[in-house]
Amino acid sequence: MHCPYCRENRTRVIDTSHDVRGGVRRRRVCLSCNERFSTYERAILSSPLIVKRDGTREEFDREKLARGFRIACAKRPVSANDIDRLVGEVEATLQGMGKAEVPSRVVRDLAIAGLKGLDHTAYIRYAIVYLGLDDLNSIRDEIDHLLE
Ligand SMILES: [Zn+2]
């Protein structure tokens, strides 16, 4: 850690405190200029790699998920904020799993469950594309299920 005043890299920790979110704040003093400053350290949550059906892996892509949601929600009473929130929820759930890799099916299931709670028409559209509800009977079953 370099001193922000003089760039010296020898500093001494004079106080350490933990915050409710699991972060650590350290009060430091520069051994060269004696200025004091604080540093804050917290874990950076990263999303697991997504294992696709063909076995290849890719980074979780927020934008790709949002794009799928936007297409499904076209002309539906769903705001850009709702879509943002949904993407954030899916991402937070993935990160919360604490796994290095998850199958893409998990992402789709989370996305579909979230969309189901938001807008039924958007949910059906999304499910048709991403679940491969490509025959009329399974689409009707799904709609019947929603109408129950
Ligand atoms: Zn300094």
mmCIF file with all atom_site columns, N, CA and C in Angstrom, residues 71 124-133:
data_model
loop_
_atom_site.group_PDB
_atom_site.id
_atom_site.type_symbol
_atom_site.label_atom_id
_atom_site.label_alt_id
_atom_site.label_comp_id
_atom_site.label_asym_id
_atom_site.label_entity_id
_atom_site.label_seq_id
_atom_site.pdbx_PDB_ins_code
_atom_site.Cartn_x
_atom_site.Cartn_y
_atom_site.Cartn_z
_atom_site.occupancy
_atom_site.B_iso_or_equiv
_atom_site.pdbx_formal_charge
_atom_site.auth_seq_id
_atom_site.auth_comp_id
_atom_site.auth_asym_id
_atom_site.auth_atom_id
_atom_site.pdbx_PDB_model_num
ATOM 1  N N  . ILE A 1 71  ? -35.866 -8.485  -25.008 1.00 0.00 ? 71  ILE A N  1
ATOM 2  C CA . ILE A 1 71  ? -36.612 -9.029  -26.145 1.00 0.00 ? 71  ILE A CA 1
ATOM 3  C C  . ILE A 1 71  ? -37.920 -9.643  -25.645 1.00 0.00 ? 71  ILE A C  1
ATOM 4  N N  . ILE A 1 124 ? -43.544 -16.461 -20.905 1.00 0.00 ? 124 ILE A N  1
ATOM 5  C CA . ILE A 1 124 ? -43.847 -17.456 -21.946 1.00 0.00 ? 124 ILE A CA 1
ATOM 6  C C  . ILE A 1 124 ? -42.941 -17.245 -23.161 1.00 0.00 ? 124 ILE A C  1
ATOM 7  N N  . ARG A 1 125 ? -42.777 -15.986 -23.572 1.00 0.00 ? 125 ARG A N  1
ATOM 8  C CA . ARG A 1 125 ? -41.897 -15.707 -24.718 1.00 0.00 ? 125 ARG A CA 1
ATOM 9  C C  . ARG A 1 125 ? -40.486 -16.227 -24.450 1.00 0.00 ? 125 ARG A C  1
ATOM 10 N N  . TYR A 1 126 ? -39.995 -15.912 -23.257 1.00 0.00 ? 126 TYR A N  1
ATOM 11 C CA . TYR A 1 126 ? -38.625 -16.303 -22.903 1.00 0.00 ? 126 TYR A CA 1
ATOM 12 C C  . TYR A 1 126 ? -38.504 -17.820 -22.868 1.00 0.00 ? 126 TYR A C  1
ATOM 13 N N  . ALA A 1 127 ? -39.514 -18.447 -22.273 1.00 0.00 ? 127 ALA A N  1
ATOM 14 C CA . ALA A 1 127 ? -39.473 -19.898 -22.135 1.00 0.00 ? 127 ALA A CA 1
ATOM 15 C C  . ALA A 1 127 ? -39.496 -20.581 -23.499 1.00 0.00 ? 127 ALA A C  1
ATOM 16 N N  . ILE A 1 128 ? -40.262 -20.013 -24.429 1.00 0.00 ? 128 ILE A N  1
ATOM 17 C CA . ILE A 1 128 ? -40.326 -20.597 -25.771 1.00 0.00 ? 128 ILE A CA 1
ATOM 18 C C  . ILE A 1 128 ? -38.936 -20.567 -26.411 1.00 0.00 ? 128 ILE A C  1
ATOM 19 N N  . VAL A 1 129 ? -38.256 -19.442 -26.251 1.00 0.00 ? 129 VAL A N  1
ATOM 20 C CA . VAL A 1 129 ? -36.936 -19.316 -26.877 1.00 0.00 ? 129 VAL A CA 1
ATOM 21 C C  . VAL A 1 129 ? -35.877 -20.129 -26.133 1.00 0.00 ? 129 VAL A C  1
ATOM 22 N N  . TYR A 1 130 ? -35.844 -19.996 -24.804 1.00 0.00 ? 130 TYR A N  1
ATOM 23 C CA . TYR A 1 130 ? -34.700 -20.535 -24.069 1.00 0.00 ? 130 TYR A CA 1
ATOM 24 C C  . TYR A 1 130 ? -34.931 -21.923 -23.487 1.00 0.00 ? 130 TYR A C  1
ATOM 25 N N  . LEU A 1 131 ? -36.175 -22.300 -23.290 1.00 0.00 ? 131 LEU A N  1
ATOM 26 C CA . LEU A 1 131 ? -36.428 -23.663 -22.823 1.00 0.00 ? 131 LEU A CA 1
ATOM 27 C C  . LEU A 1 131 ? -36.679 -24.587 -23.993 1.00 0.00 ? 131 LEU A C  1
ATOM 28 N N  . GLY A 1 132 ? -36.805 -23.991 -25.178 1.00 0.00 ? 132 GLY A N  1
ATOM 29 C CA . GLY A 1 132 ? -37.111 -24.807 -26.335 1.00 0.00 ? 132 GLY A CA 1
ATOM 30 C C  . GLY A 1 132 ? -38.508 -25.399 -26.237 1.00 0.00 ? 132 GLY A C  1
ATOM 31 N N  . LEU A 1 133 ? -39.463 -24.595 -25.760 1.00 0.00 ? 133 LEU A N  1
ATOM 32 C CA . LEU A 1 133 ? -40.870 -25.036 -25.776 1.00 0.00 ? 133 LEU A CA 1
ATOM 33 C C  . LEU A 1 133 ? -41.326 -24.917 -27.223 1.00 0.00 ? 133 LEU A C  1
#
